[in-house]
PDB file of C-alpha atoms and ligand atoms in Angstrom:
ATOM      1  CA  LYS A  95       0.085  -0.019  -0.015  1.00  0.00           C
ATOM      2  CA  GLY A  96       1.345   3.273  -1.003  1.00  0.00           C
ATOM      3  CA  VAL A  97       0.785   6.538   0.659  1.00  0.00           C
ATOM      4  CA  LEU A  98       0.387   9.618  -1.458  1.00  0.00           C
ATOM      5  CA  VAL A  99       2.710  12.590  -0.457  1.00  0.00           C
ATOM      6  CA  SER A 100       2.273  15.900  -2.091  1.00  0.00           C
ATOM      7  CA  PHE A 101       4.956  18.202  -3.091  1.00  0.00           C
ATOM      8  CA  GLU A 102       3.355  20.687  -0.799  1.00  0.00           C
ATOM      9  CA  ASP A 103       3.648  18.095   2.088  1.00  0.00           C
ATOM     10  CA  ILE A 104       7.461  17.616   1.490  1.00  0.00           C
ATOM     11  CA  THR A 105       8.216  21.312   1.149  1.00  0.00           C
ATOM     12  CA  HIS A 106       6.241  21.853   4.607  1.00  0.00           C
ATOM     13  CA  VAL A 107       8.275  19.026   6.268  1.00  0.00           C
ATOM     14  CA  GLU A 108      11.390  20.379   4.912  1.00  0.00           C
ATOM     15  CA  ALA A 109      10.478  23.932   6.203  1.00  0.00           C
ATOM     16  CA  ILE A 110       9.790  22.544   9.685  1.00  0.00           C
ATOM     17  CA  SER A 111      13.195  20.663   9.696  1.00  0.00           C
ATOM     18  CA  GLN A 112      14.856  23.896   8.453  1.00  0.00           C
ATOM     19  CA  MET A 113      13.330  25.891  11.262  1.00  0.00           C
ATOM     20  CA  ARG A 114      14.373  23.380  13.901  1.00  0.00           C
ATOM     21  CA  ARG A 115      17.934  23.523  12.583  1.00  0.00           C
ATOM     22  CA  ASP A 116      17.828  27.409  12.737  1.00  0.00           C
ATOM     23  CA  PHE A 117      16.667  27.301  16.178  1.00  0.00           C
ATOM     24  CA  VAL A 118      19.299  24.809  17.412  1.00  0.00           C
ATOM     25  CA  ALA A 119      21.762  27.189  15.778  1.00  0.00           C
ATOM     26  CA  ASN A 120      20.400  30.281  17.464  1.00  0.00           C
ATOM     27  CA  VAL A 121      20.368  28.564  20.828  1.00  0.00           C
ATOM     28  CA  SER A 122      24.063  27.414  20.466  1.00  0.00           C
ATOM     29  CA  HIS A 123      25.236  30.696  19.338  1.00  0.00           C
ATOM     30  CA  GLU A 124      23.363  32.668  22.282  1.00  0.00           C
ATOM     31  CA  LEU A 125      24.785  30.080  24.783  1.00  0.00           C
ATOM     32  CA  ARG A 126      28.121  30.269  23.469  1.00  0.00           C
ATOM     33  CA  THR A 127      28.508  34.059  23.784  1.00  0.00           C
ATOM     34  CA  PRO A 128      28.299  34.065  27.449  1.00  0.00           C
ATOM     35  CA  LEU A 129      30.198  30.752  27.804  1.00  0.00           C
ATOM     36  CA  THR A 130      33.140  32.181  25.908  1.00  0.00           C
ATOM     37  CA  ALA A 131      33.353  35.189  27.889  1.00  0.00           C
ATOM     38  CA  LEU A 132      33.161  33.091  31.049  1.00  0.00           C
ATOM     39  CA  MET A 133      36.041  30.769  30.059  1.00  0.00           C
ATOM     40  CA  GLY A 134      38.147  34.001  28.754  1.00  0.00           C
ATOM     41  CA  PHE A 135      37.756  35.442  32.565  1.00  0.00           C
ATOM     42  CA  ILE A 136      38.554  32.078  34.168  1.00  0.00           C
ATOM     43  CA  GLU A 137      41.754  32.004  32.302  1.00  0.00           C
ATOM     44  CA  THR A 138      42.582  35.654  33.177  1.00  0.00           C
ATOM     45  CA  LEU A 139      41.889  34.550  36.917  1.00  0.00           C
ATOM     46  CA  GLN A 140      44.110  31.692  36.731  1.00  0.00           C
ATOM     47  CA  GLY A 141      46.880  33.580  34.965  1.00  0.00           C
ATOM     48  CA  PRO A 142      47.463  37.473  34.686  1.00  0.00           C
ATOM     49  CA  ALA A 143      44.996  38.382  37.578  1.00  0.00           C
ATOM     50  CA  LYS A 144      46.070  35.589  39.975  1.00  0.00           C
ATOM     51  CA  ASN A 145      47.550  38.038  42.531  1.00  0.00           C
ATOM     52  CA  ASP A 146      45.235  41.163  41.885  1.00  0.00           C
ATOM     53  CA  PRO A 147      42.455  41.164  43.914  1.00  0.00           C
ATOM     54  CA  VAL A 148      41.142  44.490  42.529  1.00  0.00           C
ATOM     55  CA  ALA A 149      41.003  42.763  38.894  1.00  0.00           C
ATOM     56  CA  GLN A 150      39.658  39.710  40.513  1.00  0.00           C
ATOM     57  CA  GLU A 151      36.706  41.638  42.179  1.00  0.00           C
ATOM     58  CA  ARG A 152      35.836  43.406  38.863  1.00  0.00           C
ATOM     59  CA  PHE A 153      36.074  40.107  36.699  1.00  0.00           C
ATOM     60  CA  LEU A 154      34.014  38.116  39.311  1.00  0.00           C
ATOM     61  CA  GLY A 155      31.295  40.792  38.794  1.00  0.00           C
ATOM     62  CA  ILE A 156      31.339  40.450  35.017  1.00  0.00           C
ATOM     63  CA  MET A 157      31.328  36.956  35.109  1.00  0.00           C
ATOM     64  CA  MET A 158      28.191  36.946  37.398  1.00  0.00           C
ATOM     65  CA  THR A 159      26.373  39.101  34.732  1.00  0.00           C
ATOM     66  CA  GLU A 160      27.395  36.700  32.129  1.00  0.00           C
ATOM     67  CA  ALA A 161      26.063  33.671  34.064  1.00  0.00           C
ATOM     68  CA  SER A 162      22.639  35.427  34.754  1.00  0.00           C
ATOM     69  CA  ARG A 163      22.490  36.000  31.042  1.00  0.00           C
ATOM     70  CA  MET A 164      22.807  32.185  30.596  1.00  0.00           C
ATOM     71  CA  ASN A 165      20.275  31.533  33.430  1.00  0.00           C
ATOM     72  CA  ARG A 166      17.771  33.883  32.001  1.00  0.00           C
ATOM     73  CA  LEU A 167      18.187  32.299  28.455  1.00  0.00           C
ATOM     74  CA  VAL A 168      17.554  28.742  29.886  1.00  0.00           C
ATOM     75  CA  SER A 169      14.535  30.056  32.044  1.00  0.00           C
ATOM     76  CA  ASP A 170      13.039  31.630  28.804  1.00  0.00           C
ATOM     77  CA  LEU A 171      13.783  28.365  26.614  1.00  0.00           C
ATOM     78  CA  LEU A 172      11.826  26.449  29.155  1.00  0.00           C
ATOM     79  CA  SER A 173       9.064  28.745  29.473  1.00  0.00           C
ATOM     80  CA  LEU A 174       8.912  28.612  25.519  1.00  0.00           C
ATOM     81  CA  SER A 175       8.749  24.905  25.307  1.00  0.00           C
ATOM     82  CA  GLN A 176       6.192  24.752  28.219  1.00  0.00           C
ATOM     83  CA  VAL A 177       3.858  27.080  26.321  1.00  0.00           C
ATOM     84  CA  GLU A 178       4.434  25.388  23.138  1.00  0.00           C
ATOM     85  CA  SER A 179       3.398  21.894  24.693  1.00  0.00           C
ATOM     86  CA  GLU A 180       0.169  23.235  26.286  1.00  0.00           C
ATOM     87  CA  GLU A 181      -0.879  25.311  23.303  1.00  0.00           C
ATOM     88  CA  ARG A 182      -3.788  22.975  22.465  1.00  0.00           C
ATOM     89  CA  ILE A 183      -5.154  22.919  26.158  1.00  0.00           C
ATOM     90  CA  ARG A 184      -7.167  25.904  26.374  1.00  0.00           C
ATOM     91  CA  PRO A 185      -7.055  27.614  30.014  1.00  0.00           C
ATOM     92  CA  SER A 186     -10.490  28.041  31.594  1.00  0.00           C
ATOM     93  CA  LEU A 187      -9.901  29.628  35.087  1.00  0.00           C
ATOM     94  CA  SER A 188     -11.584  32.918  35.595  1.00  0.00           C
ATOM     95  CA  ILE A 189      -8.898  35.649  35.766  1.00  0.00           C
ATOM     96  CA  ASP A 190      -9.772  39.297  36.716  1.00  0.00           C
ATOM     97  CA  LEU A 191      -7.488  41.490  34.454  1.00  0.00           C
ATOM     98  CA  THR A 192      -7.988  44.542  36.457  1.00  0.00           C
ATOM     99  CA  LEU A 193      -6.487  43.080  39.522  1.00  0.00           C
ATOM    100  CA  LEU A 194      -3.734  41.133  37.627  1.00  0.00           C
ATOM    101  CA  ILE A 195      -2.592  44.396  35.864  1.00  0.00           C
ATOM    102  CA  GLY A 196      -2.765  46.282  39.105  1.00  0.00           C
ATOM    103  CA  SER A 197      -0.623  43.699  40.872  1.00  0.00           C
ATOM    104  CA  ILE A 198       2.051  43.575  37.778  1.00  0.00           C
ATOM    105  CA  LEU A 199       2.395  47.399  38.048  1.00  0.00           C
ATOM    106  CA  ARG A 200       3.133  47.489  41.762  1.00  0.00           C
ATOM    107  CA  SER A 201       5.879  44.765  41.029  1.00  0.00           C
ATOM    108  CA  ILE A 202       7.339  46.795  38.318  1.00  0.00           C
ATOM    109  CA  GLY A 203       6.957  50.158  40.048  1.00  0.00           C
ATOM    110  CA  PRO A 204      10.586  50.314  41.392  1.00  0.00           C
ATOM    111  CA  VAL A 205      12.045  49.515  37.884  1.00  0.00           C
ATOM    112  CA  ALA A 206       9.850  52.292  36.351  1.00  0.00           C
ATOM    113  CA  GLU A 207      10.958  54.622  38.988  1.00  0.00           C
ATOM    114  CA  LYS A 208      14.647  54.038  38.484  1.00  0.00           C
ATOM    115  CA  ALA A 209      14.172  54.767  34.780  1.00  0.00           C
ATOM    116  CA  ARG A 210      12.154  57.837  35.618  1.00  0.00           C
ATOM    117  CA  VAL A 211       9.065  56.303  33.752  1.00  0.00           C
ATOM    118  CA  ALA A 212       5.720  57.176  34.703  1.00  0.00           C
ATOM    119  CA  LEU A 213       3.317  54.027  34.699  1.00  0.00           C
ATOM    120  CA  VAL A 214      -0.353  54.984  34.132  1.00  0.00           C
ATOM    121  CA  LYS A 215      -3.167  52.450  34.352  1.00  0.00           C
ATOM    122  CA  GLU A 216      -6.541  53.242  32.631  1.00  0.00           C
ATOM    123  CA  ALA A 217      -9.103  50.649  33.631  1.00  0.00           C
ATOM    124  CA  PRO A 218     -12.850  50.623  34.649  1.00  0.00           C
ATOM    125  CA  SER A 219     -13.232  49.927  38.426  1.00  0.00           C
ATOM    126  CA  ASP A 220     -15.325  46.846  37.900  1.00  0.00           C
ATOM    127  CA  PRO A 221     -13.709  43.463  37.544  1.00  0.00           C
ATOM    128  CA  ILE A 222     -12.761  42.477  33.955  1.00  0.00           C
ATOM    129  CA  LEU A 223     -12.735  38.717  33.638  1.00  0.00           C
ATOM    130  CA  VAL A 224     -11.120  36.448  31.171  1.00  0.00           C
ATOM    131  CA  PRO A 225     -10.818  32.621  30.907  1.00  0.00           C
ATOM    132  CA  GLY A 226      -6.910  32.253  31.490  1.00  0.00           C
ATOM    133  CA  ASP A 227      -3.882  30.842  33.026  1.00  0.00           C
ATOM    134  CA  GLU A 228      -2.782  33.597  35.704  1.00  0.00           C
ATOM    135  CA  ASP A 229       0.932  32.904  35.804  1.00  0.00           C
ATOM    136  CA  GLN A 230       1.176  32.918  31.852  1.00  0.00           C
ATOM    137  CA  LEU A 231      -0.955  36.273  31.613  1.00  0.00           C
ATOM    138  CA  ARG A 232       1.287  37.655  34.317  1.00  0.00           C
ATOM    139  CA  GLN A 233       4.256  36.908  31.967  1.00  0.00           C
ATOM    140  CA  VAL A 234       2.650  38.463  28.889  1.00  0.00           C
ATOM    141  CA  PHE A 235       1.871  41.881  30.747  1.00  0.00           C
ATOM    142  CA  THR A 236       5.208  41.676  32.413  1.00  0.00           C
ATOM    143  CA  ASN A 237       7.135  41.293  29.317  1.00  0.00           C
ATOM    144  CA  LEU A 238       5.247  43.837  27.437  1.00  0.00           C
ATOM    145  CA  ILE A 239       5.568  46.455  30.346  1.00  0.00           C
ATOM    146  CA  GLU A 240       9.347  45.873  30.878  1.00  0.00           C
ATOM    147  CA  ASN A 241       9.931  46.131  27.099  1.00  0.00           C
ATOM    148  CA  ALA A 242       8.143  49.379  27.080  1.00  0.00           C
ATOM    149  CA  ILE A 243      10.179  50.404  29.908  1.00  0.00           C
ATOM    150  CA  LYS A 244      13.400  49.053  28.573  1.00  0.00           C
ATOM    151  CA  TYR A 245      13.284  50.182  24.867  1.00  0.00           C
ATOM    152  CA  GLY A 246      11.050  53.292  25.399  1.00  0.00           C
ATOM    153  CA  GLY A 247      13.854  54.831  27.392  1.00  0.00           C
ATOM    154  CA  ASN A 248      14.044  56.873  30.307  1.00  0.00           C
ATOM    155  CA  ASP A 249      11.680  59.917  30.999  1.00  0.00           C
ATOM    156  CA  GLN A 250       8.665  58.734  29.386  1.00  0.00           C
ATOM    157  CA  THR A 251       5.207  57.558  30.085  1.00  0.00           C
ATOM    158  CA  VAL A 252       3.945  53.885  29.807  1.00  0.00           C
ATOM    159  CA  THR A 253       0.309  53.479  29.816  1.00  0.00           C
ATOM    160  CA  VAL A 254      -1.617  50.318  30.262  1.00  0.00           C
ATOM    161  CA  LYS A 255      -5.349  50.587  29.169  1.00  0.00           C
ATOM    162  CA  LEU A 256      -7.926  47.899  29.509  1.00  0.00           C
ATOM    163  CA  THR A 257     -11.181  48.167  27.364  1.00  0.00           C
ATOM    164  CA  GLN A 258     -14.108  45.664  27.287  1.00  0.00           C
ATOM    165  CA  MET A 259     -15.569  45.254  23.727  1.00  0.00           C
ATOM    166  CA  GLU A 260     -19.027  43.840  23.295  1.00  0.00           C
ATOM    167  CA  ARG A 261     -18.006  42.787  19.789  1.00  0.00           C
ATOM    168  CA  ASP A 262     -14.163  42.921  19.118  1.00  0.00           C
ATOM    169  CA  PRO A 263     -13.668  42.933  15.409  1.00  0.00           C
ATOM    170  CA  ALA A 264     -10.422  40.974  15.747  1.00  0.00           C
ATOM    171  CA  LEU A 265     -12.294  38.141  17.467  1.00  0.00           C
ATOM    172  CA  ARG A 266     -15.817  38.555  16.038  1.00  0.00           C
ATOM    173  CA  GLY A 267     -17.168  38.177  19.571  1.00  0.00           C
ATOM    174  CA  PRO A 268     -16.930  39.695  23.070  1.00  0.00           C
ATOM    175  CA  GLY A 269     -13.362  40.552  24.168  1.00  0.00           C
ATOM    176  CA  VAL A 270     -10.949  42.622  26.260  1.00  0.00           C
ATOM    177  CA  ARG A 271      -8.145  44.835  24.923  1.00  0.00           C
ATOM    178  CA  VAL A 272      -5.139  45.366  27.030  1.00  0.00           C
ATOM    179  CA  GLU A 273      -2.935  48.145  25.216  1.00  0.00           C
ATOM    180  CA  VAL A 274       0.615  48.575  26.432  1.00  0.00           C
ATOM    181  CA  CYS A 275       1.877  52.078  24.961  1.00  0.00           C
ATOM    182  CA  ASP A 276       5.182  53.848  25.381  1.00  0.00           C
ATOM    183  CA  THR A 277       6.205  57.096  24.059  1.00  0.00           C
ATOM    184  CA  GLY A 278       9.618  56.133  23.308  1.00  0.00           C
ATOM    185  CA  PRO A 279      11.343  56.196  19.808  1.00  0.00           C
ATOM    186  CA  GLY A 280       9.139  53.547  18.167  1.00  0.00           C
ATOM    187  CA  ILE A 281      10.028  50.487  15.838  1.00  0.00           C
ATOM    188  CA  ASP A 282      10.780  50.775  12.173  1.00  0.00           C
ATOM    189  CA  GLN A 283       7.895  49.186  10.152  1.00  0.00           C
ATOM    190  CA  VAL A 284      10.195  46.638   8.359  1.00  0.00           C
ATOM    191  CA  HIS A 285      10.593  45.025  11.885  1.00  0.00           C
ATOM    192  CA  LEU A 286       7.084  44.763  12.994  1.00  0.00           C
ATOM    193  CA  PRO A 287       6.206  41.475  11.177  1.00  0.00           C
ATOM    194  CA  ARG A 288       9.487  39.651  12.555  1.00  0.00           C
ATOM    195  CA  LEU A 289       9.327  40.958  15.937  1.00  0.00           C
ATOM    196  CA  THR A 290       7.542  38.103  17.440  1.00  0.00           C
ATOM    197  CA  GLU A 291      10.086  35.531  15.944  1.00  0.00           C
ATOM    198  CA  ARG A 292      12.615  33.744  18.585  1.00  0.00           C
ATOM    199  CA  PHE A 293      15.747  35.562  18.699  1.00  0.00           C
ATOM    200  CA  TYR A 294      14.537  38.310  16.399  1.00  0.00           C
ATOM    201  CA  ARG A 295      15.901  41.829  17.780  1.00  0.00           C
ATOM    202  CA  VAL A 296      16.007  45.334  16.227  1.00  0.00           C
ATOM    203  CA  ASP A 297      19.288  45.936  17.794  1.00  0.00           C
ATOM    204  CA  SER A 298      21.033  42.681  19.283  1.00  0.00           C
ATOM    205  CA  HIS A 299      23.704  44.847  21.184  1.00  0.00           C
ATOM    206  CA  ARG A 300      21.220  47.027  22.779  1.00  0.00           C
ATOM    207  CA  SER A 301      18.923  43.905  23.621  1.00  0.00           C
ATOM    208  CA  ARG A 302      21.857  41.898  25.176  1.00  0.00           C
ATOM    209  CA  GLU A 303      23.075  45.051  27.053  1.00  0.00           C
ATOM    210  CA  MET A 304      19.423  45.342  28.605  1.00  0.00           C
ATOM    211  CA  GLY A 305      19.735  41.655  29.573  1.00  0.00           C
ATOM    212  CA  GLY A 306      17.337  40.650  26.868  1.00  0.00           C
ATOM    213  CA  THR A 307      17.194  37.096  25.503  1.00  0.00           C
ATOM    214  CA  GLY A 308      15.311  37.862  22.218  1.00  0.00           C
ATOM    215  CA  LEU A 309      12.573  35.322  23.264  1.00  0.00           C
ATOM    216  CA  GLY A 310      10.291  37.562  25.122  1.00  0.00           C
ATOM    217  CA  LEU A 311       7.839  38.433  22.505  1.00  0.00           C
ATOM    218  CA  ALA A 312       7.979  34.911  21.073  1.00  0.00           C
ATOM    219  CA  ILE A 313       6.599  33.529  24.654  1.00  0.00           C
ATOM    220  CA  VAL A 314       4.037  36.462  24.483  1.00  0.00           C
ATOM    221  CA  LYS A 315       2.754  35.277  21.096  1.00  0.00           C
ATOM    222  CA  HIS A 316       2.446  31.502  22.055  1.00  0.00           C
ATOM    223  CA  ILE A 317       0.758  32.496  25.398  1.00  0.00           C
ATOM    224  CA  VAL A 318      -1.782  34.767  23.626  1.00  0.00           C
ATOM    225  CA  ASN A 319      -2.336  32.086  20.705  1.00  0.00           C
ATOM    226  CA  ARG A 320      -3.116  29.510  23.755  1.00  0.00           C
ATOM    227  CA  HIS A 321      -5.767  31.933  24.971  1.00  0.00           C
ATOM    228  CA  ARG A 322      -7.300  32.025  21.577  1.00  0.00           C
ATOM    229  CA  GLY A 323      -6.402  35.707  21.387  1.00  0.00           C
ATOM    230  CA  ARG A 324      -4.502  38.170  19.114  1.00  0.00           C
ATOM    231  CA  LEU A 325      -1.435  40.213  19.326  1.00  0.00           C
ATOM    232  CA  LYS A 326      -1.282  43.448  17.521  1.00  0.00           C
ATOM    233  CA  ILE A 327       1.658  45.721  17.292  1.00  0.00           C
ATOM    234  CA  ASP A 328       1.563  49.279  15.965  1.00  0.00           C
ATOM    235  CA  SER A 329       4.545  51.583  15.978  1.00  0.00           C
ATOM    236  CA  SER A 330       5.498  55.099  14.799  1.00  0.00           C
ATOM    237  CA  PRO A 331       8.600  57.270  15.460  1.00  0.00           C
ATOM    238  CA  GLU A 332       6.303  60.055  16.470  1.00  0.00           C
ATOM    239  CA  GLU A 333       4.098  58.477  18.789  1.00  0.00           C
ATOM    240  CA  GLY A 334       6.039  55.349  20.036  1.00  0.00           C
ATOM    241  CA  SER A 335       4.800  51.737  20.310  1.00  0.00           C
ATOM    242  CA  ARG A 336       1.470  50.243  20.972  1.00  0.00           C
ATOM    243  CA  PHE A 337       1.187  46.273  21.866  1.00  0.00           C
ATOM    244  CA  THR A 338      -2.356  45.483  22.019  1.00  0.00           C
ATOM    245  CA  VAL A 339      -3.406  41.969  23.626  1.00  0.00           C
ATOM    246  CA  ILE A 340      -6.938  41.036  22.579  1.00  0.00           C
ATOM    247  CA  LEU A 341      -8.429  37.974  24.718  1.00  0.00           C
ATOM    248  CA  PRO A 342     -11.880  36.376  24.464  1.00  0.00           C
ATOM    249  CA  ALA A 343     -14.239  37.591  27.129  1.00  0.00           C
ATOM    250  CA  LEU A 344     -15.590  34.893  29.765  1.00  0.00           C
ATOM    251  CA  ASP A 345     -18.716  33.370  28.238  1.00  0.00           C
TER     252      ASP A 345
HETATM  253  P1  ADP B  76      14.308  40.947  24.247  1.00  0.00           P
HETATM  254  O1  ADP B  76      14.776  39.872  24.963  1.00  0.00           O
HETATM  255  O2  ADP B  76      15.605  41.468  23.160  1.00  0.00           O
HETATM  256  O3  ADP B  76      13.759  42.086  24.714  1.00  0.00           O
HETATM  257  P2  ADP B  76      11.843  40.640  22.847  1.00  0.00           P
HETATM  258  O4  ADP B  76      11.428  39.363  22.092  1.00  0.00           O
HETATM  259  O5  ADP B  76      11.079  40.952  24.171  1.00  0.00           O
HETATM  260  O6  ADP B  76      13.284  40.330  22.966  1.00  0.00           O
HETATM  261  O7  ADP B  76      11.828  41.843  21.868  1.00  0.00           O
HETATM  262  C1  ADP B  76      12.246  41.500  20.550  1.00  0.00           C
HETATM  263  C2  ADP B  76      12.690  42.972  20.030  1.00  0.00           C
HETATM  264  O8  ADP B  76      11.714  43.920  19.902  1.00  0.00           O
HETATM  265  C3  ADP B  76      13.750  43.812  21.048  1.00  0.00           C
HETATM  266  O9  ADP B  76      15.052  43.157  21.101  1.00  0.00           O
HETATM  267  C4  ADP B  76      13.390  45.177  20.774  1.00  0.00           C
HETATM  268  O10 ADP B  76      14.449  45.488  19.648  1.00  0.00           O
HETATM  269  C5  ADP B  76      12.062  45.233  20.045  1.00  0.00           C
HETATM  270  N1  ADP B  76      11.078  45.968  21.207  1.00  0.00           N
HETATM  271  C6  ADP B  76      10.249  45.067  21.883  1.00  0.00           C
HETATM  272  N2  ADP B  76       9.507  45.994  22.685  1.00  0.00           N
HETATM  273  C7  ADP B  76       9.653  47.296  22.048  1.00  0.00           C
HETATM  274  C8  ADP B  76       9.277  48.596  22.395  1.00  0.00           C
HETATM  275  N3  ADP B  76       8.326  48.763  23.432  1.00  0.00           N
HETATM  276  N4  ADP B  76       9.880  49.595  21.819  1.00  0.00           N
HETATM  277  C9  ADP B  76      10.910  49.304  20.994  1.00  0.00           C
HETATM  278  N5  ADP B  76      11.260  48.277  20.547  1.00  0.00           N
HETATM  279  C10 ADP B  76      10.767  47.180  21.151  1.00  0.00           C
END
């Protein structure tokens, strides 16, 4: 008995294995960068800096930064694979987004203050309920708000706005919109379609300097998909960036 495999099937399978190879190559590269730095500093500590306590102190500080970078990368990779494996299971607990956003803003408060960023919440006072996974939704909004602070720059305003929609055009049904807006420099239009790809960054050097792994928005996208929601990104140099998460409302 033969199985008929179409040309489209073959190209699809090939595309998937190519993606897998690219992913492994990317992960290896991302892990190797801090590893190479760590090995270099260990060598220096064993040799030239052996009897120099001032240099030792400084190098150990840098080594800690590099080790933390690897740690963040491994955590983000685990989050991503966890979310991907659950993508077909729709979360069903009822989550109050007003409460959740309030709690996230309180915990991010000190980071914003340090960057002199004003955090503004615009939300109705009543609870806004969606079916969801609380930890994952916390991760979505934390990533978006932290990005707005990081990439929007100092001395700006980050607004988180919640709106209930009786019929959201993107969902063709009742939904909730959470908009995270910054008044930063914005993102060039050419980057927008690729922003949620794993390891895609507008400026790799800047992202690394800020402690980014390049996986934040990929994780956001997968979690939003799992919630049967939509992610919309708008940006302009004059107005800054707006990341909109649209989630189906509780039936
Ligand atoms: P990273 O770990 O690099 O922050 P993300 O997946 O969270 O990775 O974001 C991908 C890239 O999108 C970032 O490197 C940055 O270039 C860009 N980006 C994300 N959010 C914003 C924003 N609010 N303003 C400008 N650029 C942004």
